Coordinates of C-alpha atoms in Angstrom, one line a residue:
Chain A
X1 CA 36.4 -206.1 -27.4
X2 CA 37.2 -209.4 -25.8
X3 CA 37.2 -209.6 -22.0
X4 CA 40.9 -210.5 -22.1
X5 CA 41.9 -207.4 -24.2
X6 CA 39.8 -205.1 -22.0
X7 CA 41.5 -206.5 -18.9
X8 CA 44.9 -205.9 -20.5
X9 CA 43.8 -202.4 -21.3
X10 CA 42.7 -201.8 -17.7
X11 CA 46.0 -202.9 -16.3
X12 CA 47.8 -200.8 -18.9
X13 CA 45.7 -197.8 -17.8
X14 CA 46.7 -198.3 -14.2
X15 CA 50.3 -198.5 -15.2
X16 CA 50.0 -195.2 -17.1
X17 CA 48.3 -193.5 -14.1
X18 CA 51.0 -194.7 -11.7
X19 CA 53.7 -193.7 -14.2
X20 CA 52.1 -190.2 -14.5
X21 CA 52.0 -189.7 -10.7
X22 CA 55.4 -191.2 -10.3
X23 CA 56.8 -189.0 -13.1
X24 CA 55.4 -185.8 -11.5
X25 CA 56.9 -186.7 -8.2
X26 CA 60.2 -187.6 -9.8
X27 CA 60.3 -184.3 -11.7
X28 CA 59.4 -182.4 -8.5
X29 CA 62.3 -184.1 -6.7
X30 CA 64.8 -183.6 -9.5
X31 CA 63.8 -179.9 -9.9
X32 CA 64.5 -179.2 -6.3
X33 CA 67.4 -181.5 -5.7
X34 CA 69.3 -181.3 -9.0
X35 CA 68.2 -178.4 -11.1
X36 CA 68.5 -175.8 -8.4
X37 CA 64.9 -174.5 -8.3
X38 CA 64.7 -172.2 -5.3
X39 CA 63.2 -173.9 -2.2
X40 CA 61.2 -170.8 -1.7
X41 CA 59.3 -171.5 -4.8
X42 CA 59.2 -175.3 -4.7
X43 CA 60.3 -177.1 -1.6
X44 CA 61.8 -180.5 -1.7
X45 CA 59.1 -183.2 -1.5
X46 CA 61.1 -185.0 1.2
X47 CA 61.1 -181.9 3.4
X48 CA 57.4 -181.4 2.7
X49 CA 56.8 -184.9 3.9
X50 CA 58.8 -184.3 7.1
X51 CA 56.9 -181.1 7.7
X52 CA 53.6 -182.9 7.2
X53 CA 54.6 -185.5 9.8
X54 CA 55.6 -182.7 12.1
X55 CA 52.3 -180.9 11.7
X56 CA 50.3 -184.1 12.3
X57 CA 52.5 -185.2 15.3
X58 CA 52.6 -181.9 17.1
X59 CA 48.8 -181.4 16.8
X60 CA 49.4 -177.9 15.6
X61 CA 46.6 -178.2 13.1
X62 CA 43.9 -178.9 15.7
X63 CA 42.8 -175.3 16.5
X64 CA 42.7 -174.3 12.8
X65 CA 40.9 -177.4 11.8
X66 CA 38.4 -177.0 14.6
X67 CA 37.6 -173.4 13.6
X68 CA 37.2 -174.3 9.9
X69 CA 35.0 -177.4 10.7
X70 CA 32.9 -175.4 13.2
X71 CA 32.3 -172.7 10.6
X72 CA 31.4 -175.4 8.1
X73 CA 29.0 -177.1 10.5
X74 CA 27.2 -173.9 11.5
X75 CA 27.0 -172.6 7.9
X76 CA 25.7 -175.9 6.6
X77 CA 23.1 -176.3 9.4
X78 CA 21.8 -172.8 8.6
X79 CA 21.7 -173.3 4.8
X80 CA 20.3 -176.9 4.9
X81 CA 17.5 -176.2 7.3
X82 CA 16.4 -172.9 5.8
X83 CA 16.9 -174.2 2.2
X84 CA 14.9 -177.4 2.7
X85 CA 12.1 -175.6 4.6
X86 CA 11.8 -172.8 2.1
X87 CA 12.1 -175.1 -0.8
X88 CA 9.3 -177.3 0.6
X89 CA 7.0 -174.3 1.2
X90 CA 7.6 -173.0 -2.3
X91 CA 7.1 -176.4 -4.0
X92 CA 3.5 -176.6 -2.6
X93 CA 2.3 -174.2 -5.2
X94 CA 3.0 -174.3 -8.9
X95 CA 2.6 -170.5 -9.0
X96 CA 5.2 -169.9 -6.3
X97 CA 7.6 -172.2 -8.1
X98 CA 7.2 -170.2 -11.3
X99 CA 7.7 -166.9 -9.4
X100 CA 10.7 -167.9 -7.3
X101 CA 12.6 -170.6 -9.1
X102 CA 14.0 -168.3 -11.9
X103 CA 14.8 -165.7 -9.3
X104 CA 16.8 -168.1 -7.1
X105 CA 18.5 -169.7 -10.2
X106 CA 19.4 -166.2 -11.4
X107 CA 21.0 -165.2 -8.1
X108 CA 22.8 -168.6 -8.0
X109 CA 24.5 -167.9 -11.4
X110 CA 26.2 -164.8 -10.0
X111 CA 29.5 -165.5 -8.3
X112 CA 28.4 -164.8 -4.8
X113 CA 32.0 -164.6 -3.6
X114 CA 31.8 -161.1 -5.0
X115 CA 29.9 -160.1 -1.9
X116 CA 32.7 -161.2 0.4
X117 CA 33.9 -157.7 1.1
X118 CA 30.4 -156.8 2.2
X119 CA 30.2 -159.7 4.5
X120 CA 33.5 -158.7 6.0
X121 CA 32.2 -155.2 6.4
X122 CA 29.0 -156.5 8.2
X123 CA 30.4 -159.4 10.2
X124 CA 34.0 -158.6 10.7
X125 CA 37.1 -160.7 10.0
X126 CA 36.2 -163.5 12.5
X127 CA 34.2 -166.7 11.9
X128 CA 30.9 -164.9 11.6
X129 CA 31.6 -163.6 8.1
X130 CA 32.7 -167.1 6.9
X131 CA 29.6 -168.7 8.3
X132 CA 27.4 -166.1 6.7
X133 CA 29.1 -166.4 3.3
X134 CA 29.2 -170.2 3.4
X135 CA 25.5 -170.3 4.4
X136 CA 24.5 -167.9 1.6
X137 CA 26.4 -169.8 -1.1
X138 CA 25.2 -173.2 0.0
X139 CA 21.6 -172.1 0.5
X140 CA 21.0 -171.9 -3.3
X141 CA 21.8 -175.5 -4.4
X142 CA 19.8 -176.8 -1.4
X143 CA 16.7 -174.7 -2.0
X144 CA 16.7 -175.3 -5.8
X145 CA 17.1 -179.1 -5.3
X146 CA 14.3 -179.2 -2.8
X147 CA 12.0 -177.3 -5.1
X148 CA 13.0 -179.6 -8.0
X149 CA 12.5 -182.7 -5.8
X150 CA 9.1 -181.9 -4.3
X151 CA 7.7 -179.7 -7.1
X152 CA 8.0 -182.2 -9.9
X153 CA 6.7 -185.5 -8.5
X154 CA 5.0 -187.5 -11.2
X155 CA 1.4 -186.6 -11.0
X156 CA 0.3 -190.2 -11.7
X157 CA 1.8 -191.3 -8.4
X158 CA 0.0 -188.7 -6.4
X159 CA -3.3 -189.4 -8.1
X160 CA -2.8 -193.2 -7.6
X161 CA -2.0 -192.8 -3.9
X162 CA -5.0 -190.5 -3.4
X163 CA -7.4 -192.8 -5.2
X164 CA -6.3 -195.6 -2.9
X165 CA -7.3 -193.3 0.0
X166 CA -3.9 -192.0 1.3
X167 CA -4.2 -189.3 3.9
X168 CA -2.2 -186.1 3.6
X169 CA 0.6 -187.4 5.9
X170 CA 0.6 -190.8 4.2
X171 CA 1.0 -189.1 0.8
X172 CA 3.9 -187.1 2.1
X173 CA 5.6 -190.0 3.8
X174 CA 5.1 -192.7 1.1
X175 CA 5.0 -190.8 -2.2
X176 CA 6.4 -187.2 -2.0
X177 CA 9.3 -187.9 0.3
X178 CA 10.7 -191.0 -1.5
X179 CA 10.3 -189.3 -4.9
X180 CA 12.1 -186.1 -3.7
X181 CA 14.7 -187.5 -1.4
X182 CA 17.4 -188.4 -4.0
X183 CA 17.2 -185.0 -5.6
X184 CA 17.3 -183.2 -2.2
X185 CA 20.3 -185.3 -1.0
X186 CA 22.2 -184.4 -4.2
X187 CA 21.4 -180.7 -3.4
X188 CA 22.5 -181.1 0.2
X189 CA 25.8 -182.7 -0.9
X190 CA 26.5 -179.9 -3.4
X191 CA 25.6 -177.4 -0.8
X192 CA 28.0 -179.0 1.7
X193 CA 30.9 -179.0 -0.8
X194 CA 30.3 -175.4 -1.9
X195 CA 30.1 -174.3 1.8
X196 CA 33.4 -176.0 2.4
X197 CA 35.0 -174.3 -0.6
X198 CA 33.6 -170.9 0.1
X199 CA 34.7 -171.1 3.8
X200 CA 38.2 -172.1 2.8
X201 CA 38.1 -169.3 0.2
X202 CA 37.0 -166.6 2.6
X203 CA 39.6 -167.8 5.1
X204 CA 42.2 -167.4 2.5
X205 CA 41.1 -164.0 1.5
X206 CA 40.4 -162.3 4.8
X207 CA 40.4 -163.9 8.2
X208 CA 42.1 -164.4 11.6
X209 CA 42.2 -168.1 11.9
X210 CA 41.3 -171.4 10.2
X211 CA 43.0 -173.7 7.7
X212 CA 42.9 -171.2 4.8
X213 CA 44.3 -168.5 7.0
X214 CA 47.2 -170.8 8.1
X215 CA 48.2 -171.5 4.5
X216 CA 48.2 -167.8 3.7
X217 CA 50.1 -167.0 6.8
X218 CA 52.8 -169.6 5.9
X219 CA 53.0 -168.3 2.4
X220 CA 53.6 -164.8 3.6
X221 CA 56.3 -166.0 6.0
X222 CA 57.8 -167.8 3.0
X223 CA 57.8 -171.1 4.9
X224 CA 56.9 -172.9 1.7
X225 CA 57.6 -176.5 2.8
X226 CA 55.2 -176.2 5.7
X227 CA 52.7 -174.4 3.5
X228 CA 52.8 -177.4 1.1
X229 CA 52.3 -179.7 4.1
X230 CA 49.2 -177.7 5.1
X231 CA 47.9 -177.6 1.6
X232 CA 48.2 -181.4 1.4
X233 CA 46.5 -181.6 4.8
X234 CA 43.6 -179.3 3.7
X235 CA 43.2 -181.2 0.4
X236 CA 43.1 -184.5 2.3
X237 CA 40.4 -183.2 4.7
X238 CA 38.4 -181.9 1.8
X239 CA 38.7 -185.2 0.0
X240 CA 37.7 -187.1 3.2
X241 CA 34.6 -184.9 3.8
X242 CA 33.7 -185.3 0.1
X243 CA 34.0 -189.0 0.4
X244 CA 31.8 -189.1 3.6
X245 CA 29.0 -187.0 2.1
X246 CA 29.0 -189.0 -1.1
X247 CA 28.7 -192.1 0.9
X248 CA 25.8 -190.7 3.0
X249 CA 24.1 -189.6 -0.2
X250 CA 24.5 -193.1 -1.7
X251 CA 23.1 -194.7 1.4
X252 CA 20.2 -192.3 1.5
X253 CA 19.2 -193.0 -2.1
X254 CA 18.5 -196.6 -1.4
Chain B
X1 CA -1.3 -171.1 1.9
X2 CA -4.4 -172.9 3.1
X3 CA -4.3 -175.8 0.6
X4 CA -3.6 -179.2 2.0
X5 CA -0.8 -181.2 0.5
X6 CA -2.7 -183.4 -1.9
X7 CA -4.8 -180.6 -3.2
X8 CA -1.8 -178.5 -3.8
X9 CA 0.0 -181.2 -5.7
X10 CA -3.0 -182.4 -7.7
X11 CA -3.7 -178.8 -8.8
X12 CA -0.1 -178.6 -10.1
X13 CA -0.3 -177.7 -13.8
X14 CA -3.8 -176.5 -13.7
X15 CA -3.3 -174.0 -10.9
X16 CA -4.0 -171.0 -13.1
X17 CA -6.9 -172.6 -15.0
X18 CA -8.8 -173.9 -12.1
X19 CA -8.3 -171.0 -9.7
X20 CA -11.6 -169.8 -8.4
X21 CA -12.7 -166.5 -10.1
X22 CA -11.1 -163.5 -8.3
X23 CA -10.7 -159.8 -8.9
X24 CA -9.1 -159.0 -12.3
X25 CA -5.7 -158.0 -10.9
X26 CA -5.1 -161.3 -9.0
X27 CA -6.0 -163.3 -12.1
X28 CA -3.5 -161.4 -14.3
X29 CA -0.8 -161.9 -11.7
X30 CA -1.6 -165.6 -11.6
X31 CA -1.3 -165.9 -15.3
X32 CA 2.0 -164.0 -15.4
X33 CA 4.4 -165.1 -12.7
X34 CA 6.9 -162.6 -14.1
X35 CA 4.8 -159.8 -12.7
X36 CA 4.9 -161.4 -9.3
X37 CA 8.6 -161.9 -9.6
X38 CA 9.2 -158.2 -10.3
X39 CA 7.0 -157.4 -7.3
X40 CA 9.2 -159.6 -5.1
X41 CA 12.3 -157.9 -6.4
X42 CA 10.8 -154.5 -5.8
X43 CA 9.7 -155.5 -2.2
X44 CA 13.2 -156.7 -1.5
X45 CA 14.7 -153.4 -2.7
X46 CA 12.2 -151.5 -0.6
X47 CA 13.1 -153.5 2.4
X48 CA 16.8 -152.9 1.8
X49 CA 16.0 -149.1 1.4
X50 CA 14.1 -148.9 4.6
X51 CA 16.6 -151.1 6.5
X52 CA 19.5 -148.9 5.3
X53 CA 17.7 -145.7 6.1
X54 CA 16.3 -146.4 9.5
X55 CA 17.8 -149.5 11.1
X56 CA 21.4 -150.0 10.1
X57 CA 24.4 -147.8 10.8
X58 CA 25.2 -146.0 7.5
X59 CA 28.9 -147.0 8.0
X60 CA 27.8 -150.5 7.0
X61 CA 24.9 -150.4 4.7
X62 CA 23.8 -147.9 2.1
X63 CA 20.3 -147.7 0.6
X64 CA 19.9 -148.8 -3.1
X65 CA 18.8 -145.3 -4.1
X66 CA 22.1 -143.8 -3.0
X67 CA 24.1 -146.7 -4.5
X68 CA 22.5 -146.2 -7.9
X69 CA 23.1 -142.4 -7.5
X70 CA 26.7 -143.1 -6.7
X71 CA 27.5 -145.2 -9.8
X72 CA 28.7 -142.1 -11.6
X73 CA 31.0 -141.3 -8.7
X74 CA 32.3 -144.9 -8.7
X75 CA 33.2 -144.5 -12.3
X76 CA 34.9 -141.2 -11.7
X77 CA 37.1 -142.6 -8.9
X78 CA 40.6 -142.5 -10.3
X79 CA 41.6 -146.0 -11.3
X80 CA 38.2 -147.7 -11.2
X81 CA 37.5 -147.7 -15.0
X82 CA 41.0 -149.1 -15.6
X83 CA 40.5 -151.7 -12.9
X84 CA 37.2 -152.8 -14.5
X85 CA 39.0 -153.1 -17.8
X86 CA 41.9 -155.1 -16.3
X87 CA 39.4 -157.5 -14.7
X88 CA 37.5 -157.9 -17.9
X89 CA 40.8 -158.5 -19.7
X90 CA 41.8 -161.1 -17.2
X91 CA 38.4 -162.8 -17.6
X92 CA 38.6 -162.8 -21.4
X93 CA 42.2 -164.2 -21.6
X94 CA 41.5 -166.8 -18.9
X95 CA 38.4 -167.9 -20.7
X96 CA 40.0 -168.1 -24.2
X97 CA 42.9 -170.1 -22.7
X98 CA 40.6 -172.5 -20.8
X99 CA 38.5 -173.1 -23.9
X100 CA 41.5 -173.7 -26.2
X101 CA 43.4 -176.1 -23.9
X102 CA 40.2 -177.7 -22.6
X103 CA 38.9 -178.4 -26.1
X104 CA 42.2 -180.0 -27.2
X105 CA 42.6 -182.1 -24.1
X106 CA 38.9 -183.0 -24.0
X107 CA 39.1 -184.3 -27.6
X108 CA 42.2 -186.2 -26.9
X109 CA 40.6 -187.8 -23.9
X110 CA 37.2 -188.4 -25.5
X111 CA 38.3 -189.9 -28.8
X112 CA 40.6 -192.5 -27.5
X113 CA 39.3 -195.1 -25.1
X114 CA 42.7 -195.8 -23.7
X115 CA 43.7 -192.3 -22.9
X116 CA 40.3 -191.7 -21.4
X117 CA 40.7 -194.8 -19.1
X118 CA 44.2 -193.6 -18.2
X119 CA 43.9 -189.9 -17.7
X120 CA 40.2 -189.3 -16.9
X121 CA 40.6 -190.3 -13.2
X122 CA 43.5 -187.9 -12.9
X123 CA 41.5 -185.0 -14.5
X124 CA 38.6 -185.8 -12.2
X125 CA 40.9 -185.9 -9.1
X126 CA 42.3 -182.5 -10.0
X127 CA 38.8 -181.1 -10.8
X128 CA 37.7 -182.3 -7.3
X129 CA 40.5 -180.7 -5.3
X130 CA 39.8 -177.4 -3.6
X131 CA 42.0 -175.2 -5.7
X132 CA 41.5 -172.3 -3.4
X133 CA 44.0 -173.9 -1.0
X134 CA 46.8 -173.4 -3.6
X135 CA 45.9 -169.8 -4.4
X136 CA 49.0 -168.5 -2.5
X137 CA 51.1 -170.7 -4.8
X138 CA 49.7 -169.0 -7.9
X139 CA 50.7 -165.7 -6.4
X140 CA 54.1 -167.0 -5.6
X141 CA 54.7 -168.3 -9.1
X142 CA 52.9 -165.7 -11.2
X143 CA 53.3 -162.6 -9.1
X144 CA 50.5 -160.2 -7.9
X145 CA 49.7 -158.9 -11.3
X146 CA 47.2 -160.0 -14.0
X147 CA 49.1 -163.3 -14.7
X148 CA 48.2 -164.9 -11.4
X149 CA 44.5 -164.0 -11.9
X150 CA 44.5 -165.4 -15.4
X151 CA 46.3 -168.6 -14.3
X152 CA 43.9 -169.1 -11.4
X153 CA 40.9 -168.5 -13.6
X154 CA 42.2 -171.1 -16.1
X155 CA 42.7 -173.6 -13.3
X156 CA 39.0 -173.2 -12.4
X157 CA 37.7 -173.0 -16.0
X158 CA 39.6 -175.8 -17.8
X159 CA 38.5 -178.9 -15.9
X160 CA 34.7 -178.7 -16.5
X161 CA 35.4 -178.0 -20.2
X162 CA 37.7 -181.1 -20.5
X163 CA 35.2 -183.3 -18.7
X164 CA 32.2 -182.2 -20.7
X165 CA 33.9 -182.3 -24.1
X166 CA 35.3 -185.7 -23.4
X167 CA 31.8 -186.9 -22.3
X168 CA 30.2 -185.4 -25.3
X169 CA 32.5 -187.0 -27.9
X170 CA 32.3 -190.3 -26.1
X171 CA 28.5 -190.3 -26.3
X172 CA 28.7 -190.4 -30.1
X173 CA 26.6 -193.4 -31.3
X174 CA 29.0 -196.0 -32.8
X175 CA 26.5 -196.7 -35.6
X176 CA 27.0 -193.2 -36.9
X177 CA 30.7 -193.7 -37.1
X178 CA 30.4 -197.1 -38.7
X179 CA 27.9 -196.0 -41.3
X180 CA 30.0 -192.9 -42.2
X181 CA 33.0 -195.2 -42.6
X182 CA 31.2 -197.8 -44.6
X183 CA 30.1 -195.0 -47.0
X184 CA 33.8 -194.3 -47.4
X185 CA 34.3 -191.2 -45.3
X186 CA 37.9 -190.1 -44.8
X187 CA 39.2 -189.3 -41.3
X188 CA 38.8 -185.6 -41.9
X189 CA 35.3 -186.0 -43.3
X190 CA 34.4 -188.2 -40.3
X191 CA 35.5 -185.4 -38.0
X192 CA 34.0 -182.6 -40.0
X193 CA 30.6 -184.1 -40.7
X194 CA 30.0 -186.6 -37.8
X195 CA 32.1 -185.8 -34.7
X196 CA 32.1 -182.0 -35.0
X197 CA 28.3 -181.5 -35.3
X198 CA 27.8 -183.8 -32.3
X199 CA 30.3 -182.0 -30.3
X200 CA 28.6 -178.6 -30.6
X201 CA 26.1 -179.0 -27.7
X202 CA 28.7 -180.3 -25.3
X203 CA 31.1 -177.7 -26.5
X204 CA 28.8 -174.9 -25.5
X205 CA 27.7 -176.6 -22.3
X206 CA 31.4 -176.8 -21.4
X207 CA 31.9 -173.1 -22.3
X208 CA 29.1 -172.2 -19.9
X209 CA 30.5 -174.2 -17.0
X210 CA 34.0 -172.9 -18.0
X211 CA 32.8 -169.3 -17.8
X212 CA 31.3 -169.9 -14.3
X213 CA 34.7 -171.4 -13.2
X214 CA 36.7 -168.6 -14.8
X215 CA 34.6 -166.0 -13.1
X216 CA 35.0 -167.7 -9.8
X217 CA 38.8 -168.1 -10.2
X218 CA 39.6 -164.6 -11.4
X219 CA 37.4 -163.0 -8.8
X220 CA 38.8 -165.1 -5.9
X221 CA 42.4 -164.2 -7.0
X222 CA 41.4 -160.5 -7.4
X223 CA 39.9 -160.4 -3.9
X224 CA 42.9 -162.2 -2.4
X225 CA 45.5 -159.7 -3.6
X226 CA 45.4 -157.0 -6.2
X227 CA 47.4 -154.0 -7.1
X228 CA 45.3 -152.4 -9.9
X229 CA 42.3 -154.7 -10.5
X230 CA 38.9 -154.4 -8.8
X231 CA 40.1 -156.4 -5.8
X232 CA 42.2 -153.4 -4.9
X233 CA 39.2 -151.1 -4.8
X234 CA 36.9 -153.5 -2.9
X235 CA 39.6 -153.7 -0.2
X236 CA 40.0 -149.9 -0.3
X237 CA 36.2 -149.2 0.0
X238 CA 35.9 -151.8 2.7
X239 CA 38.7 -150.3 4.8
X240 CA 37.3 -146.8 4.4
X241 CA 33.8 -147.9 5.5
X242 CA 32.4 -146.6 2.2
X243 CA 29.5 -149.0 1.6
X244 CA 27.9 -146.8 -1.0
X245 CA 30.8 -147.1 -3.4
X246 CA 31.6 -150.7 -2.4
X247 CA 28.0 -151.7 -3.3
X248 CA 28.2 -149.7 -6.5
X249 CA 31.4 -151.5 -7.6
X250 CA 30.0 -154.9 -6.6
X251 CA 26.8 -154.3 -8.6
X252 CA 28.8 -153.3 -11.6
X253 CA 30.8 -156.5 -11.3
X254 CA 27.6 -158.6 -10.8
X255 CA 26.2 -157.1 -14.0
X256 CA 29.4 -157.9 -15.8
X257 CA 29.2 -161.5 -14.5
X258 CA 25.5 -161.8 -15.5
X259 CA 26.1 -160.5 -19.0
X260 CA 29.0 -162.9 -19.6
X261 CA 27.1 -165.8 -18.3
X262 CA 24.1 -164.9 -20.3
X263 CA 26.1 -164.6 -23.6
X264 CA 27.4 -168.1 -23.2
X265 CA 24.0 -169.5 -22.1
X266 CA 22.3 -167.9 -25.1
X267 CA 25.0 -169.4 -27.4
X268 CA 24.4 -172.8 -25.9
X269 CA 20.7 -172.6 -26.5
X270 CA 21.2 -171.3 -30.0
X271 CA 23.7 -173.8 -31.2
X272 CA 22.2 -176.7 -29.4
X273 CA 18.9 -176.3 -31.1
X274 CA 19.4 -178.6 -34.1
X275 CA 19.6 -181.6 -31.9
X276 CA 16.2 -181.1 -30.2
X277 CA 14.3 -183.8 -32.1

């Protein structure tokens, strides 16, 4: 394809995308304003926008956001530290890798959200059960990535470094760590995202506070416009966090 | 672990071979990690048993021996077999819908460069949003019955299928298409003999990820609100502080999830084999 044709295609694609988003918004507006869809089911986009401005201006979101982010921070701190430590220890022996890796991968393939009722039973409805669930779910991608990162370093590099007389620490600092870091960072990013999702999820299902809880609360009060505003807010926060960790991962890879 | 870092790494693949001679049992275990794995599982179960018997309030934790013993009682609880059936039905329907729509959309996106450039960013954007935040909307639109669980399951299962199928079709080598065309293949023949066989591995990879998504979506919706599915009983057992039956029910569901995952994974390995050069 000629560069000119491909540029024309790219512009056309952008137009199609804009038309798609615009079409969805227009349909949404027409459905509520003209076609009489109940505002309990689908609030008018203009009202949602007003509610969103109100939520942001009044600072009403601050306590909920703080709780959700605190839960996320604690859960991720627990899972990343324990996951990287355990992963490193396991990766030091090929035997341990072969014993534990299938075990961890097997547990990871079960939807751990199933155990949420148990966590609620153990830790109550407060933040503790969310932290525990988030830490459990995000532990697995971190530990599996750490094992994969440290456990499968090309042997030729290790042999070469040792034959040049590298000490144990030098080997770790200059060979193992650079080789493993990209894989571990990917695992940490995935762990962070699943921790965020499982915390939002457990807040939605059973909780006393937090963003997920606020959305459910508004849904039950049938305040749909404000609920849409909070959903948009939560999605924006999630997108922002996702963007930040992706950026950190990209920087760390260099 | 007394090995230093370089030794441990250098002895990687040859760990079993070069291990110093030891007692027979140790050597057998070293050769067969599966034995050690079973021992780890047994140790964990034992720890759980002891913890539940001696350390933890029986209101909260039940030993595995009692949980296994109570599986019969869980099954006899009125409504539980029906609830398991409903949940299985929701999973099956959500999976079939995800695969059917995901396959169609994935092919549409994968086979046309223009539609891929236009709509792939939108699909990826939707795939990346935390759908859990809109779970209350699904209940609002589809009610608290099976329909909302199926819809939520589809919303989790469909995107990985679209993305993987589109990527799989797209990776087709142009030379294969060109040579088939130059030998006079019709459109249908092209699809049947070139595109379709190349799609199979990505199709099954998509099915596997789709199954993971569907399981997550359906179970999330079940736990959120349920009138007859398993979510109803997990809530009931939690509120009655009945950890024995709660653990029993959860283990049954975990087995269901493992079996479903395993079926799809086996299918992927089986049908993806021809490609392994």
